[in-house]
Amino acid sequence: MAVQDMEVSDASVTNGNTNTSSTTTSSPQSLSPTSSSSPPPPPPTPVIISPCAACKILRRRCAVEKCVLAPYFPPTEPAKFTIAHRVFGASNIIKLLQDLPESQRADAVSSMVYEAGARIRDPVYGCAGAICQLQKQVSELQAQLAKAQAEILTMQHQQTNLVALLCMEMAQSASQPPAQQFVDNLIVASPAIYPTSNNTSPFLDETNAMGSMWEPLWT
């Protein structure tokens, strides 16, 4: 009886082993489609947080999300904040940016940087000196432009007069015959050779005058 019990137990153990093996072999087949359909997510990209140029120069901790100066003074442009800080000061810059809406802050920073650079170049007049110089150049250019426009108008007026004169001469030449025009040109050129009164020659008049002078001598 003991031997039979042992054989029964061995058979049950072998049956159990076959069942577990079948379940283990079937489990990868059931999981394979799900694993192929959903690939593993990519590793998260590391976020590099560096202090802005303002906080780096001021040597303070910079919270990029909350720092007012970070969007306008990146760490790659330290000279931009150095110039503005030298003239206006960090506290005034922060106060000015906080009072403005976000849509106007970029223009305000550009204006402050330009004005600070002009003040460093010209401590007396600053940006007002640059504006006056530009206005002077504009006035000089406007005067040159007005002079050029006046010269153009004068040349156009002379051109119209010349064209009108040419048209009148062409009309007169077309109304006269060519032979009569040639004679008229000769008469106008030399009136002493071709007198127009009584068809007399000037040489005949001169000889008649000399003969009248010599008549008393022969009498």
Tab-separated table of C-alpha atoms in Angstrom:
chain	number	residue	atom	x	y	z
A	1	MET	CA	0.000	0.000	0.000
A	2	ALA	CA	2.812	2.349	0.765
A	3	VAL	CA	4.352	1.657	-2.608
A	4	GLN	CA	1.081	2.372	-4.329
A	5	ASP	CA	0.699	5.625	-2.411
A	6	MET	CA	4.173	6.685	-3.464
A	7	GLU	CA	3.446	5.893	-7.100
A	8	VAL	CA	0.226	7.918	-6.933
A	9	SER	CA	2.042	10.841	-5.385
A	10	ASP	CA	4.780	10.670	-8.034
A	11	ALA	CA	2.153	10.662	-10.755
A	12	SER	CA	0.438	13.686	-9.268
A	13	VAL	CA	3.749	15.506	-9.032
A	14	THR	CA	4.557	14.755	-12.634
A	15	ASN	CA	1.090	15.950	-13.676
A	16	GLY	CA	1.598	19.145	-11.730
A	17	ASN	CA	4.949	19.736	-13.368
A	18	THR	CA	3.481	19.308	-16.834
A	19	ASN	CA	0.683	21.747	-16.008
A	20	THR	CA	3.084	24.411	-14.772
A	21	SER	CA	5.328	23.960	-17.772
A	22	SER	CA	2.382	24.389	-20.110
A	23	THR	CA	1.297	27.511	-18.312
A	24	THR	CA	4.803	28.946	-18.389
A	25	THR	CA	5.214	28.185	-22.078
A	26	SER	CA	1.856	29.707	-22.932
A	27	SER	CA	2.409	32.904	-20.972
A	28	PRO	CA	5.149	34.384	-23.271
A	29	GLN	CA	2.980	33.730	-26.318
A	30	SER	CA	0.106	35.637	-24.737
A	31	LEU	CA	2.364	38.571	-23.733
A	32	SER	CA	4.327	38.870	-26.966
A	33	PRO	CA	1.781	40.971	-28.957
A	34	THR	CA	1.327	43.479	-26.156
A	35	SER	CA	5.075	43.990	-25.759
A	36	SER	CA	5.568	44.567	-29.508
A	37	SER	CA	2.666	47.057	-29.782
A	38	SER	CA	3.874	49.405	-27.007
A	39	PRO	CA	7.604	50.222	-27.253
A	40	PRO	CA	9.360	51.373	-24.120
A	41	PRO	CA	9.230	55.136	-23.549
A	42	PRO	CA	12.403	57.093	-24.349
A	43	PRO	CA	14.496	58.281	-21.447
A	44	PRO	CA	13.677	61.844	-20.338
A	45	THR	CA	15.972	64.527	-21.676
A	46	PRO	CA	18.001	66.212	-18.986
A	47	VAL	CA	16.970	69.814	-18.286
A	48	ILE	CA	19.971	72.094	-17.983
A	49	ILE	CA	19.208	75.076	-15.783
A	50	SER	CA	21.881	77.771	-15.804
A	51	PRO	CA	21.674	81.180	-14.175
A	52	CYS	CA	20.965	84.161	-16.388
A	53	ALA	CA	23.606	86.784	-17.060
A	54	ALA	CA	22.093	89.167	-14.504
A	55	CYS	CA	22.116	86.659	-11.660
A	56	LYS	CA	25.566	85.452	-12.637
A	57	ILE	CA	26.967	88.982	-12.486
A	58	LEU	CA	25.092	89.747	-9.265
A	59	ARG	CA	26.254	86.377	-7.820
A	60	ARG	CA	22.896	85.226	-6.622
A	61	ARG	CA	20.789	82.119	-7.088
A	62	CYS	CA	18.657	82.234	-10.221
A	63	ALA	CA	15.284	80.549	-10.538
A	64	VAL	CA	14.807	80.621	-14.292
A	65	GLU	CA	11.037	80.125	-14.084
A	66	LYS	CA	10.560	83.010	-11.635
A	67	CYS	CA	13.442	85.342	-12.501
A	68	VAL	CA	12.248	88.570	-14.143
A	69	LEU	CA	15.592	89.205	-15.829
A	70	ALA	CA	16.185	85.718	-17.263
A	71	PRO	CA	14.141	86.085	-20.511
A	72	TYR	CA	15.895	89.337	-21.459
A	73	PHE	CA	19.467	88.775	-20.268
A	74	PRO	CA	20.507	85.276	-21.382
A	75	PRO	CA	23.770	83.799	-20.098
A	76	THR	CA	25.324	84.116	-23.568
A	77	GLU	CA	25.098	87.949	-23.489
A	78	PRO	CA	26.663	89.160	-20.247
A	79	ALA	CA	27.771	92.508	-21.705
A	80	LYS	CA	24.141	93.472	-22.286
A	81	PHE	CA	23.328	93.427	-18.578
A	82	THR	CA	26.706	94.905	-17.631
A	83	ILE	CA	26.037	98.059	-19.653
A	84	ALA	CA	22.489	98.489	-18.356
A	85	HIS	CA	23.504	97.724	-14.748
A	86	ARG	CA	26.345	100.244	-14.901
A	87	VAL	CA	23.976	103.135	-15.730
A	88	PHE	CA	20.585	102.208	-14.254
A	89	GLY	CA	21.321	99.649	-11.555
A	90	ALA	CA	19.814	96.183	-11.110
A	91	SER	CA	17.093	97.259	-8.695
A	92	ASN	CA	15.797	99.971	-11.028
A	93	ILE	CA	15.781	97.558	-13.963
A	94	ILE	CA	13.808	94.958	-12.002
A	95	LYS	CA	11.355	97.555	-10.737
A	96	LEU	CA	10.802	98.947	-14.242
A	97	LEU	CA	10.197	95.496	-15.713
A	98	GLN	CA	7.763	94.573	-12.963
A	99	ASP	CA	5.710	97.708	-13.617
A	100	LEU	CA	5.400	96.954	-17.330
A	101	PRO	CA	3.299	94.256	-19.046
A	102	GLU	CA	5.172	91.354	-20.575
A	103	SER	CA	4.467	92.520	-24.119
A	104	GLN	CA	6.488	95.726	-23.525
A	105	ARG	CA	9.373	94.386	-21.485
A	106	ALA	CA	11.567	93.361	-24.422
A	107	ASP	CA	11.329	96.841	-25.976
A	108	ALA	CA	12.043	98.441	-22.607
A	109	VAL	CA	15.194	96.341	-22.162
A	110	SER	CA	16.422	97.220	-25.663
A	111	SER	CA	15.795	100.911	-24.977
A	112	MET	CA	17.638	100.796	-21.658
A	113	VAL	CA	20.628	99.018	-23.190
A	114	TYR	CA	20.835	101.545	-26.056
A	115	GLU	CA	20.492	104.532	-23.734
A	116	ALA	CA	23.092	103.130	-21.359
A	117	GLY	CA	25.539	102.573	-24.228
A	118	ALA	CA	24.981	106.137	-25.484
A	119	ARG	CA	25.492	107.502	-21.975
A	120	ILE	CA	28.773	105.618	-21.652
A	121	ARG	CA	29.990	106.915	-25.026
A	122	ASP	CA	28.841	110.492	-24.348
A	123	PRO	CA	28.499	111.147	-20.590
A	124	VAL	CA	27.274	114.749	-21.142
A	125	TYR	CA	24.484	114.406	-23.713
A	126	GLY	CA	23.906	110.659	-23.869
A	127	CYS	CA	21.288	109.525	-26.347
A	128	ALA	CA	20.114	113.148	-26.802
A	129	GLY	CA	23.407	113.936	-28.536
A	130	ALA	CA	22.956	110.990	-30.884
A	131	ILE	CA	19.383	112.096	-31.649
A	132	CYS	CA	20.509	115.670	-32.400
A	133	GLN	CA	23.238	114.378	-34.696
A	134	LEU	CA	20.761	112.222	-36.577
A	135	GLN	CA	18.322	115.137	-36.897
A	136	LYS	CA	21.104	117.296	-38.313
A	137	GLN	CA	21.928	114.643	-40.893
A	138	VAL	CA	18.249	114.383	-41.823
A	139	SER	CA	17.955	118.154	-42.337
A	140	GLU	CA	21.101	118.225	-44.494
A	141	LEU	CA	19.815	115.374	-46.633
A	142	GLN	CA	16.451	117.099	-47.016
A	143	ALA	CA	18.190	120.283	-48.218
A	144	GLN	CA	20.213	118.309	-50.751
A	145	LEU	CA	17.055	116.580	-51.945
A	146	ALA	CA	15.230	119.909	-52.390
A	147	LYS	CA	18.170	121.328	-54.358
A	148	ALA	CA	18.259	118.283	-56.624
A	149	GLN	CA	14.513	118.516	-57.231
A	150	ALA	CA	14.817	122.213	-58.158
A	151	GLU	CA	17.590	121.419	-60.641
A	152	ILE	CA	15.457	118.672	-62.171
A	153	LEU	CA	12.530	121.087	-62.613
A	154	THR	CA	14.808	123.669	-64.270
A	155	MET	CA	16.181	121.104	-66.701
A	156	GLN	CA	12.685	119.904	-67.532
A	157	HIS	CA	11.555	123.502	-68.240
A	158	GLN	CA	14.545	124.091	-70.521
A	159	GLN	CA	13.847	120.853	-72.329
A	160	THR	CA	10.205	121.820	-72.960
A	161	ASN	CA	11.267	125.238	-74.306
A	162	LEU	CA	13.820	123.642	-76.618
A	163	VAL	CA	11.297	121.149	-77.926
A	164	ALA	CA	8.764	123.941	-78.580
A	165	LEU	CA	11.389	125.994	-80.468
A	166	LEU	CA	12.362	123.032	-82.614
A	167	CYS	CA	8.728	122.344	-83.417
A	168	MET	CA	8.200	125.971	-84.520
A	169	GLU	CA	11.274	125.902	-86.761
A	170	MET	CA	10.190	122.623	-88.323
A	171	ALA	CA	6.717	124.048	-88.995
A	172	GLN	CA	8.146	127.185	-90.660
A	173	SER	CA	10.558	125.181	-92.793
A	174	ALA	CA	7.749	122.919	-93.937
A	175	SER	CA	5.550	125.923	-94.998
A	176	GLN	CA	8.267	127.596	-97.194
A	177	PRO	CA	9.646	126.105	-100.482
A	178	PRO	CA	13.278	125.037	-100.358
A	179	ALA	CA	14.536	127.507	-103.044
A	180	GLN	CA	12.925	130.528	-101.446
A	181	GLN	CA	14.262	129.407	-98.068
A	182	PHE	CA	17.794	129.196	-99.504
A	183	VAL	CA	17.553	132.715	-100.932
A	184	ASP	CA	16.191	134.086	-97.705
A	185	ASN	CA	19.041	132.517	-95.779
A	186	LEU	CA	21.593	134.115	-98.119
A	187	ILE	CA	19.963	137.537	-97.847
A	188	VAL	CA	19.901	137.323	-94.085
A	189	ALA	CA	23.539	136.180	-94.022
A	190	SER	CA	24.919	138.998	-96.288
A	191	PRO	CA	22.552	141.962	-96.831
A	192	ALA	CA	25.337	144.237	-98.276
A	193	ILE	CA	25.990	141.937	-101.219
A	194	TYR	CA	22.316	141.360	-102.026
A	195	PRO	CA	20.428	144.638	-101.381
A	196	THR	CA	16.693	144.385	-101.474
A	197	SER	CA	15.804	147.985	-102.654
A	198	ASN	CA	15.511	148.920	-106.417
A	199	ASN	CA	17.806	146.025	-107.428
A	200	THR	CA	20.870	148.381	-107.598
A	201	SER	CA	24.413	147.302	-106.852
A	202	PRO	CA	26.456	149.050	-104.184
A	203	PHE	CA	29.450	149.154	-106.530
A	204	LEU	CA	27.528	151.233	-109.105
A	205	ASP	CA	26.495	153.731	-106.461
A	206	GLU	CA	30.093	154.154	-105.367
A	207	THR	CA	31.354	154.830	-108.923
A	208	ASN	CA	28.597	157.375	-109.542
A	209	ALA	CA	29.564	159.204	-106.368
A	210	MET	CA	33.245	159.332	-107.364
A	211	GLY	CA	32.376	160.661	-110.839
A	212	SER	CA	30.372	163.519	-109.376
A	213	MET	CA	33.356	164.466	-107.236
A	214	TRP	CA	35.783	164.637	-110.192
A	215	GLU	CA	33.554	166.671	-112.518
A	216	PRO	CA	34.615	170.175	-111.289
A	217	LEU	CA	38.278	169.407	-111.907
A	218	TRP	CA	37.799	168.829	-115.623
A	219	THR	CA	35.762	171.942	-116.255
